[in-house]
Coordinates of C-alpha atoms and ligand atoms in Angstrom, one line a residue:
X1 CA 99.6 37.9 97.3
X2 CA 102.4 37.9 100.2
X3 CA 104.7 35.4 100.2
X4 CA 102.9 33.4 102.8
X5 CA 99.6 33.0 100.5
X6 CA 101.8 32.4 97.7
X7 CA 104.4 29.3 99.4
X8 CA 100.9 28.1 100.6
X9 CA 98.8 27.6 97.7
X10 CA 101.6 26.3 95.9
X11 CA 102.4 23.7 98.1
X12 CA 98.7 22.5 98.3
X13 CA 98.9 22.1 94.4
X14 CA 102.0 20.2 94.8
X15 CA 101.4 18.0 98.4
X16 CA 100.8 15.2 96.3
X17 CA 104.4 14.3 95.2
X18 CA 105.2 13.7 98.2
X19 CA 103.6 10.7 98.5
X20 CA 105.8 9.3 95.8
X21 CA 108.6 11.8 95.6
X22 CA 110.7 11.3 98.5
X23 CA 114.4 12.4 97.8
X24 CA 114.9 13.4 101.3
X25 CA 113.2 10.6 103.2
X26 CA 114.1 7.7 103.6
X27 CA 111.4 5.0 102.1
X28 CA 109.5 3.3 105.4
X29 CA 107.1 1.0 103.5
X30 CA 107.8 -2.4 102.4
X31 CA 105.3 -1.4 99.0
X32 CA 107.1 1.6 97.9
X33 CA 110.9 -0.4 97.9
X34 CA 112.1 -1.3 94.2
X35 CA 114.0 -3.8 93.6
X36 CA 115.6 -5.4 97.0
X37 CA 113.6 -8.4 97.6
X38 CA 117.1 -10.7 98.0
X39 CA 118.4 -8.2 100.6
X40 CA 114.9 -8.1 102.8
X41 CA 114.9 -12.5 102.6
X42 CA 118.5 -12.1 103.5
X43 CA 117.5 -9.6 106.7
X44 CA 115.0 -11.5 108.0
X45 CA 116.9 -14.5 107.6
X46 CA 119.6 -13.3 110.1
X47 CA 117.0 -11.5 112.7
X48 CA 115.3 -14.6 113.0
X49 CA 118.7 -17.1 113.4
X50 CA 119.4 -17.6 117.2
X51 CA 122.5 -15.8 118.0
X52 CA 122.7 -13.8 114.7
X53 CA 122.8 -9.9 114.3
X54 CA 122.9 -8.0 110.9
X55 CA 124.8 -5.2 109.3
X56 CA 123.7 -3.3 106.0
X57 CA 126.6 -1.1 104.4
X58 CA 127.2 0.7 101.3
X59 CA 127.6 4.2 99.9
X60 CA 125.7 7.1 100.7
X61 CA 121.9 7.8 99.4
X62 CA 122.2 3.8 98.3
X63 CA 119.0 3.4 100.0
X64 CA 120.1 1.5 103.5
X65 CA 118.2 3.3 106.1
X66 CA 115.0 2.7 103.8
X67 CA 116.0 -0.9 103.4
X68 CA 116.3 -1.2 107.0
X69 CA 113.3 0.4 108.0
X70 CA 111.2 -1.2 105.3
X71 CA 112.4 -4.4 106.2
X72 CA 111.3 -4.6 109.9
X73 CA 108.4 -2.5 109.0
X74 CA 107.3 -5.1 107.1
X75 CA 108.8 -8.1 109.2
X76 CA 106.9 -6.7 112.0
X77 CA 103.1 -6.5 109.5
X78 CA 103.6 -10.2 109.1
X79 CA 104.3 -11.4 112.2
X80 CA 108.2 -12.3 111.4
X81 CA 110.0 -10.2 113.6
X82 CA 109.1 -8.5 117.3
X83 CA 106.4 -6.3 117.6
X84 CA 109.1 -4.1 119.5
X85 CA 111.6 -2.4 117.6
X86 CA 114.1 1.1 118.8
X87 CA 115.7 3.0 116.5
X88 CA 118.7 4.9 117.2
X89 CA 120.8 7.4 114.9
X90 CA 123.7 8.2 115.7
X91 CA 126.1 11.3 115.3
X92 CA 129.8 11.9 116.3
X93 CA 129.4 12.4 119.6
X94 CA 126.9 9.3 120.4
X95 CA 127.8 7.4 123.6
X96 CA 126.9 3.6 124.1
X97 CA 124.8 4.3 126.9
X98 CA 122.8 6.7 123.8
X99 CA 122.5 3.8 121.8
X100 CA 121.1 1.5 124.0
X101 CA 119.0 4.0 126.4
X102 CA 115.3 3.0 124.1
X103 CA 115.2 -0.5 125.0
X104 CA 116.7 0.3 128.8
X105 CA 114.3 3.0 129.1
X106 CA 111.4 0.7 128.0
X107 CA 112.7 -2.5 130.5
X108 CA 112.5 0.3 132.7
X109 CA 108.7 1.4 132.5
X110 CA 107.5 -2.4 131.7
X111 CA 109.1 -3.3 135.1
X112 CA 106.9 -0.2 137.3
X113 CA 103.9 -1.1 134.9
X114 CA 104.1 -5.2 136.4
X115 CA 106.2 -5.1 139.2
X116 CA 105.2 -8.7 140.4
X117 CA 106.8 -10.4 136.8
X118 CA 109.1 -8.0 136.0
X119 CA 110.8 -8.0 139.4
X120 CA 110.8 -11.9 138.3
X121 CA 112.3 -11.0 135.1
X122 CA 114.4 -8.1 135.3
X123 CA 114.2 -8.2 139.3
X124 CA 118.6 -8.5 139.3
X125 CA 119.1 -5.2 137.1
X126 CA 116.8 -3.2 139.0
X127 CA 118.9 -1.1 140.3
X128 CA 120.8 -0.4 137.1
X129 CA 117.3 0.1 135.1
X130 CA 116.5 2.6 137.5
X131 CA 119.5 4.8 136.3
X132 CA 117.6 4.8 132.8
X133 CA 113.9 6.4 134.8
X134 CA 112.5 8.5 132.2
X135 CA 111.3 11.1 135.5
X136 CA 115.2 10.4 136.3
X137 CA 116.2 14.1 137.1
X138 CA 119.3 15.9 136.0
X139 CA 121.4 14.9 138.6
X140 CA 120.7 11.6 138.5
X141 CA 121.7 11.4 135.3
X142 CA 125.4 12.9 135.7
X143 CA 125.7 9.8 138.0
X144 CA 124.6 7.4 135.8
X145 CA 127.2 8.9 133.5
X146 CA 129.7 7.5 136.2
X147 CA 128.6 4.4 136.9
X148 CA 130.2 1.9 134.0
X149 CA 127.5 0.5 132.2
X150 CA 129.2 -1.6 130.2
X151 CA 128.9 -3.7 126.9
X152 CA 128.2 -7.0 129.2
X153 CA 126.4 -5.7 131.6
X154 CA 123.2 -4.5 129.1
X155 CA 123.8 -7.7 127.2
X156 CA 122.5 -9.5 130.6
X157 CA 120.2 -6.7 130.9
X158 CA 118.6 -7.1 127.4
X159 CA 118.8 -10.9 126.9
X160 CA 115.0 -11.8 127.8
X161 CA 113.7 -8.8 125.6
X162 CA 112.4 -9.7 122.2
X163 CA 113.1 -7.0 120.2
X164 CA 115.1 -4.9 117.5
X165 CA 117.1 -2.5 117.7
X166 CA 118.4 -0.3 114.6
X167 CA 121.6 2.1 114.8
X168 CA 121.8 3.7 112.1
X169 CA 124.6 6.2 110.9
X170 CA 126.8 3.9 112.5
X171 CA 130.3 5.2 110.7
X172 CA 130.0 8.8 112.3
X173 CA 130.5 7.2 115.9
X174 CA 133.9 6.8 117.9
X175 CA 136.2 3.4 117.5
X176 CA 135.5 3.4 121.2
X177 CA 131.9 3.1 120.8
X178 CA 131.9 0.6 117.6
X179 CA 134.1 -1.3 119.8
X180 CA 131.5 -1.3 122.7
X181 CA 128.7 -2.4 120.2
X182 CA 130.4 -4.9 118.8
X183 CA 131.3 -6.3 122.3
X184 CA 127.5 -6.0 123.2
X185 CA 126.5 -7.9 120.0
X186 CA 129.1 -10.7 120.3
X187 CA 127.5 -11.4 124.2
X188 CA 124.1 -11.5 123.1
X189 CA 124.7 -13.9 120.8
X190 CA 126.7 -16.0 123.5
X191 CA 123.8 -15.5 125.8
X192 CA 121.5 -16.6 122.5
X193 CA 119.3 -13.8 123.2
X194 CA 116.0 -12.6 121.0
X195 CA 117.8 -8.9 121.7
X196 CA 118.8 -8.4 117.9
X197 CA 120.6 -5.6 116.3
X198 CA 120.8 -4.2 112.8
X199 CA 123.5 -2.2 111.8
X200 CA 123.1 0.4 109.3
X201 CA 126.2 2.5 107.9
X202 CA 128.2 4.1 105.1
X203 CA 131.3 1.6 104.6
X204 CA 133.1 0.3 101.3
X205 CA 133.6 -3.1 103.7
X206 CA 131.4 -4.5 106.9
X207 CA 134.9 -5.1 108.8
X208 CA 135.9 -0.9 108.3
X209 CA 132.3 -0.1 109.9
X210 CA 132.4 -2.4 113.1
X211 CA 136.3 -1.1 113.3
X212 CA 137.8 -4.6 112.4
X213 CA 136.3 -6.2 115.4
X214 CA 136.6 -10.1 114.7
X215 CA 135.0 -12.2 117.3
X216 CA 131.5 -10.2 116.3
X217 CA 132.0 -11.0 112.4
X218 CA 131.3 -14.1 113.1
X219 CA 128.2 -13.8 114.5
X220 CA 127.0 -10.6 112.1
X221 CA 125.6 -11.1 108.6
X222 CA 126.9 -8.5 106.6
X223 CA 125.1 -7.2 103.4
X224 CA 126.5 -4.9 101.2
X225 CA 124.1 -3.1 99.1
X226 CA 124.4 -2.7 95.5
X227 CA 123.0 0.3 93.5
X228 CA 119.5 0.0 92.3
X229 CA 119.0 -1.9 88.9
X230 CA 117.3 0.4 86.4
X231 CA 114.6 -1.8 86.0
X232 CA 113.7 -0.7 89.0
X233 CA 114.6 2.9 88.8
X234 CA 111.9 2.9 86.0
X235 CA 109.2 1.6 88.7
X236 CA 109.7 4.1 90.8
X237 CA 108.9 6.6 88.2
X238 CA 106.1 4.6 86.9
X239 CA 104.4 4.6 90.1
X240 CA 104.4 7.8 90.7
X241 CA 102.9 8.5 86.9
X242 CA 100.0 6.2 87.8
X243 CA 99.8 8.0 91.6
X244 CA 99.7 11.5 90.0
X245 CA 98.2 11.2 86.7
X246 CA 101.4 12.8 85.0
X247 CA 103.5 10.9 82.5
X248 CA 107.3 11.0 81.5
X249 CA 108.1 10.9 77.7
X250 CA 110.3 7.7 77.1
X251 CA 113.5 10.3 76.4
X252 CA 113.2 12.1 79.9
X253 CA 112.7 8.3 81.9
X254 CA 115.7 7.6 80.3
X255 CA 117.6 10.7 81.1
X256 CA 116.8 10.5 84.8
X257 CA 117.7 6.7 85.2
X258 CA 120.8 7.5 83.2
X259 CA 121.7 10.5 85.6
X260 CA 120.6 8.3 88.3
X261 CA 123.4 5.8 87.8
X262 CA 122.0 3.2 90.1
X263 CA 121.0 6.2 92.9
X264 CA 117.5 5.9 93.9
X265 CA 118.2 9.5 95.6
X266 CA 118.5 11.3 91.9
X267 CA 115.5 9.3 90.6
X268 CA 112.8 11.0 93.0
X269 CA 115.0 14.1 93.4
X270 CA 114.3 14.5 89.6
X271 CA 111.2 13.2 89.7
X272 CA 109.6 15.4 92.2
X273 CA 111.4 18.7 90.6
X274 CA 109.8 17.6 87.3
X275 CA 106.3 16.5 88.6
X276 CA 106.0 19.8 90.5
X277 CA 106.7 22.0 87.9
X278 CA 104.8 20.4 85.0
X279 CA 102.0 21.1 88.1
X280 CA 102.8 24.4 88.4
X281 CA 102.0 25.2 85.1
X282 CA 99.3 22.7 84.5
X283 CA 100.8 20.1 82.0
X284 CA 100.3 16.2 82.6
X285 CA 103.1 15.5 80.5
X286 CA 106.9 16.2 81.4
X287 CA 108.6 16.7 77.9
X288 CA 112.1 18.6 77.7
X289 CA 110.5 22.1 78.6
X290 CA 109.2 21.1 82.0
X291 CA 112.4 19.0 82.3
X292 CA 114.9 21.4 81.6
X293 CA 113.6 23.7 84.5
X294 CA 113.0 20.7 86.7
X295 CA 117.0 20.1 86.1
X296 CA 118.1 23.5 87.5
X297 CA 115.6 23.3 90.1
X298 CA 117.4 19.7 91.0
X299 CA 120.6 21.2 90.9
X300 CA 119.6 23.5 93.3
X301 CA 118.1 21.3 96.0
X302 CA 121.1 18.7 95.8
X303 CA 122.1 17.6 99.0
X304 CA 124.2 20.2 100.5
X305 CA 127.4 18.4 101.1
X306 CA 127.6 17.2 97.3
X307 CA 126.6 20.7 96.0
X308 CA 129.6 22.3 98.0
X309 CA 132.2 19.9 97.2
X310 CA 131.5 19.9 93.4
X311 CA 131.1 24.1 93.9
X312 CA 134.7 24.3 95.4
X313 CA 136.1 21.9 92.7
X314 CA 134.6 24.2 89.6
X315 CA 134.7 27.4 90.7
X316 CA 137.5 29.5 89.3
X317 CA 138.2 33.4 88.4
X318 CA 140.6 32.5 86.1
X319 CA 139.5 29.4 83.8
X320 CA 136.3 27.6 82.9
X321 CA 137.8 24.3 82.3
X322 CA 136.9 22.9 85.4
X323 CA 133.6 22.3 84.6
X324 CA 134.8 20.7 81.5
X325 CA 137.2 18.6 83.0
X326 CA 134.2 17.5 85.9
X327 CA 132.3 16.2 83.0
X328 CA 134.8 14.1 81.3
X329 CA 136.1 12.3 84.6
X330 CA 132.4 11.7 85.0
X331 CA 132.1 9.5 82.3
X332 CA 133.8 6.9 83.6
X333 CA 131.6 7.3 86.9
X334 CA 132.9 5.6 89.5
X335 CA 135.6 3.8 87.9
X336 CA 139.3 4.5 88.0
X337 CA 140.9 6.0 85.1
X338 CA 144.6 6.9 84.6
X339 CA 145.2 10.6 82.9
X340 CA 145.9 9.5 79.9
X341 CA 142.0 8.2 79.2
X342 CA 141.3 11.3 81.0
X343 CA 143.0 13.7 78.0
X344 CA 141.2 11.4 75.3
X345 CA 138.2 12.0 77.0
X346 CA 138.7 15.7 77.5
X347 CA 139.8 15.6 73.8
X348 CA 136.4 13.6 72.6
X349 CA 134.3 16.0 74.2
X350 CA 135.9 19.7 74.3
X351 CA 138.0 18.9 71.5
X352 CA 140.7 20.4 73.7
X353 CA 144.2 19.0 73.7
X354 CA 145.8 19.0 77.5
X355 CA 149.2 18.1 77.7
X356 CA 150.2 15.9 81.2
X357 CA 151.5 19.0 82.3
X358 CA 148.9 21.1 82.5
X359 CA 146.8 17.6 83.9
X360 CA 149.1 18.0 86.3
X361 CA 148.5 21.2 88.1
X362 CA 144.5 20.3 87.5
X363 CA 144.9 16.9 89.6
X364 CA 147.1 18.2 92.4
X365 CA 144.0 21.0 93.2
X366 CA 141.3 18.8 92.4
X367 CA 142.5 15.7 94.8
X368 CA 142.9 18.6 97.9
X369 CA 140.2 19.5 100.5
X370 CA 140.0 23.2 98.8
X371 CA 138.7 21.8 96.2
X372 CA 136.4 19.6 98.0
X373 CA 138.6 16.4 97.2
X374 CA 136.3 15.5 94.4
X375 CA 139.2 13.3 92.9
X376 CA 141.4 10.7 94.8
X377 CA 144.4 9.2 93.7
X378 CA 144.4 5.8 93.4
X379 CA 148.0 4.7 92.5
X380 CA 150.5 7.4 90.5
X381 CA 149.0 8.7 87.7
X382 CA 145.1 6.8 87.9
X383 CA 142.3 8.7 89.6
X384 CA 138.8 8.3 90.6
X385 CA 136.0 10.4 91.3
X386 CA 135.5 10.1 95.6
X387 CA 131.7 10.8 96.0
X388 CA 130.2 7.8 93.9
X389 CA 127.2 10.0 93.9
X390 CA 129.1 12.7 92.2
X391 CA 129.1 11.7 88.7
X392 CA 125.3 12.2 88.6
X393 CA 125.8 15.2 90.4
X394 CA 127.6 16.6 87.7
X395 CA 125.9 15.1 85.1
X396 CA 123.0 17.0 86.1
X397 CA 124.8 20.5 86.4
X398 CA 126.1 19.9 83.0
X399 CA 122.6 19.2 81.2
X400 CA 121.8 22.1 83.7
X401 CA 123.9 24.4 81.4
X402 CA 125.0 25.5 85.2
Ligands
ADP501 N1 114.8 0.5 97.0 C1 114.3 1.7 96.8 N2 113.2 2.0 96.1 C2 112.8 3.2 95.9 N3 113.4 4.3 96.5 C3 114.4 4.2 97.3 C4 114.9 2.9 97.5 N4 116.0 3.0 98.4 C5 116.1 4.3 98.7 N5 115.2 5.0 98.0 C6 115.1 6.5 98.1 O1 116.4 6.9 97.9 C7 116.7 8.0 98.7 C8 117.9 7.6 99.6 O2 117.6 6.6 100.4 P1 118.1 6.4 101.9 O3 117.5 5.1 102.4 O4 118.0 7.6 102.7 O5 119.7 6.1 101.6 P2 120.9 5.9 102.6 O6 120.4 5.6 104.0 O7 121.7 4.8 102.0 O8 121.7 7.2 102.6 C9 115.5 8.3 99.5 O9 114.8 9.3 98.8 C10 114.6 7.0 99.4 O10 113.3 7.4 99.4
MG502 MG1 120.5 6.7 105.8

């Protein structure tokens, strides 16, 4: 068989996990999110108060974009929110006039489609909706680049258009453009528009992700999301045992929501390694053979960035206590610890003895960017791992054996 016939069959045998394995997609149906009822009431609370806006934040593979998505997927099924909603994400080099082109370009079309009441409606921006024409050729466009379409100007634009709009990835952008956005937000709300938006980024605190912008706090309900209870770490697995016909001996759920640590990303990355291959060789029941392979397989499909950072921070030609040392910080996940826990843990589980020295040299390399900053320094002498995802990161590589 070639390699075509062979990657084809096997993905036919293992389609199926996809429908409730999804470590690299974010979660777009209300059904399939565990576990954040509170946040969703606390969503649609804010999209549906005049003059209020809303901001989701939290660390990485958290679950925020499927959150956010879930949420006005679902808002929208029941009638709660707009039956229009624009979705924008954004990357370092996103403009404001990017963010807000969806809804400009849809004014736009609505207005040729019903001139007669959208000349009513819109009949004052015309000529600035026109800038957005979808048929709007290149040159057109390098002018609309000069002409200043600015945060109060769409605001009067948008503020008869009931709708959403998500931005999400909202960190990468410029202070320029947060500022811009935030600006935007704070007119619709003086204008008391329906125009809402939902702000979706990485961010230890809501005020670091809209770049300390005050006049819009006010009018922005911030929620910072939490990691995912195991109770409902377990559901997901469950449901996809039921889905597939497969089931998880009690030992393995446990070892996936324990390398999980609160990370709905590790749960169906694991879960979708280990379903796959107890397919593959025609088991229903994933026991610590299929689990073991499913683990390196895991390791190996990480999310790049993670996967280089710890790589950099344990590779070494001249010693193999890296690793080591990776796996005792890890057990105190992502709190701080000062280097003295860190040689008691070292001891407990190498039974090595480091001296402060030699802990020295190792946190000087391990907090620079050669070695992928995988530690930061907190105060003198207490640490903490940077990547809150990383502890399960190198739990994993360590039950690996890699
Ligand atoms: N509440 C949840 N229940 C089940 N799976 C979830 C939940 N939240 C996120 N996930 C899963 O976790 C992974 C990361 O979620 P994502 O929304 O992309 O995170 P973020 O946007 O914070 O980086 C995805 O595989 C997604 O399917
Ligand atoms: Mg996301």
């Amino acid at each position: 068989m070639d390699v075509f016939k062979s990657f084809k069959s096997e993905k036919e045998k293992t389609q199926s996990v996809d429908n409730f394995f999804t470590p690299s997609k974010p979660i777009s149906s209300p059904e399939n999110l565990r576990g954040r009822n509170e946040e969703i009431a606390k969503i649609l609370g804010a999209l549906t108060t005049p003059g209020m806006h809303c901001m989701i934040y939290g660390d990485r593979g958290i679950g925020k974009s499927s959150l956010a998505l879930s949420t006005l997927e679902g808002g929208k099924e029941h009638e709660i929110l707009p039956e229009f909603i624009f979705q924008y994400r954004c990357i370092k080099r996103t403009s404001f006039k990017d963010i807000i082109e969806k809804p400009a370009i849809f004014i736009d079309s609505s207005y040729k489609a019903n001139k007669i009441e959208s000349v009513k409606k819109y009949g004052a921006r015309a000529k600035l909706l026109d800038l957005f024409s979808v048929e709007g050729s290149r040159e057109e466009k390098i002018i609309i680049e000069k002409e200043e379409l600015t945060a109060n100007k769409a605001a009067s634009t948008f503020q008869n258009l009931d709708s959403i709009l998500l931005i999400d990835e909202f960190d990468v952008v410029s202070d320029e453009v947060k500022h811009e956005v935030a600006e935007f937000v704070k007119q619709l709300s003086d204008l008391g528009s329906p125009f809402k938006v939902l702000i979706v980024g990485i961010g230890s605190d809501g005020e670091a992700l809209i770049a300390g912008h005050q006049s819009v706090i006010r009018c922005m309900h911030e929620i910072k999301l939490p990691r995912v209870e195991d109770k409902y770490l377990e559901e997901i697995i469950t449901n996809g045992e039921l889905g597939l016909s497969l089931n998880f001996t009690p030992a393995i759920k446990e070892r996936i929501i324990e390398i999980s640590s609160g990370f709905p990303y590790f749960t169906h990355l694991l879960c979708k390694e280990s379903s796959e291959q107890a397919i593959r060789e025609n088991k229903q029941t994933i026991d610590d053979e299929v689990f073991s392979k499913a683990l390196m397989q895991a390791v190996k499909n990480t999310e790049g960035q993670l996967k280089r950072c710890y790589d950099k921070a344990s590779t070494s030609s001249r010693t193999d206590m890296y690793p080591k040392i990776l796996i005792s910080a890890a057990k105190f996940n992502n709190e701080q610890f000062t280097v003295k826990q860190w040689i008691e843990q070292i001891n407990s589980d190498h039974n090595i003895e480091l001296t402060y020295g030699s802990m020295n040299n190792y946190t000087g390399k391990l907090t620079k960017p050669s070695r992928g900053n995988v530690l930061m320094l907190v105060r003198r002498g207490v640490y903490k791992i940077t990547d809150p995802r990383m502890p399960s990161y190198i739990l994993m590589c360590h039950l690996a054996g890699s």
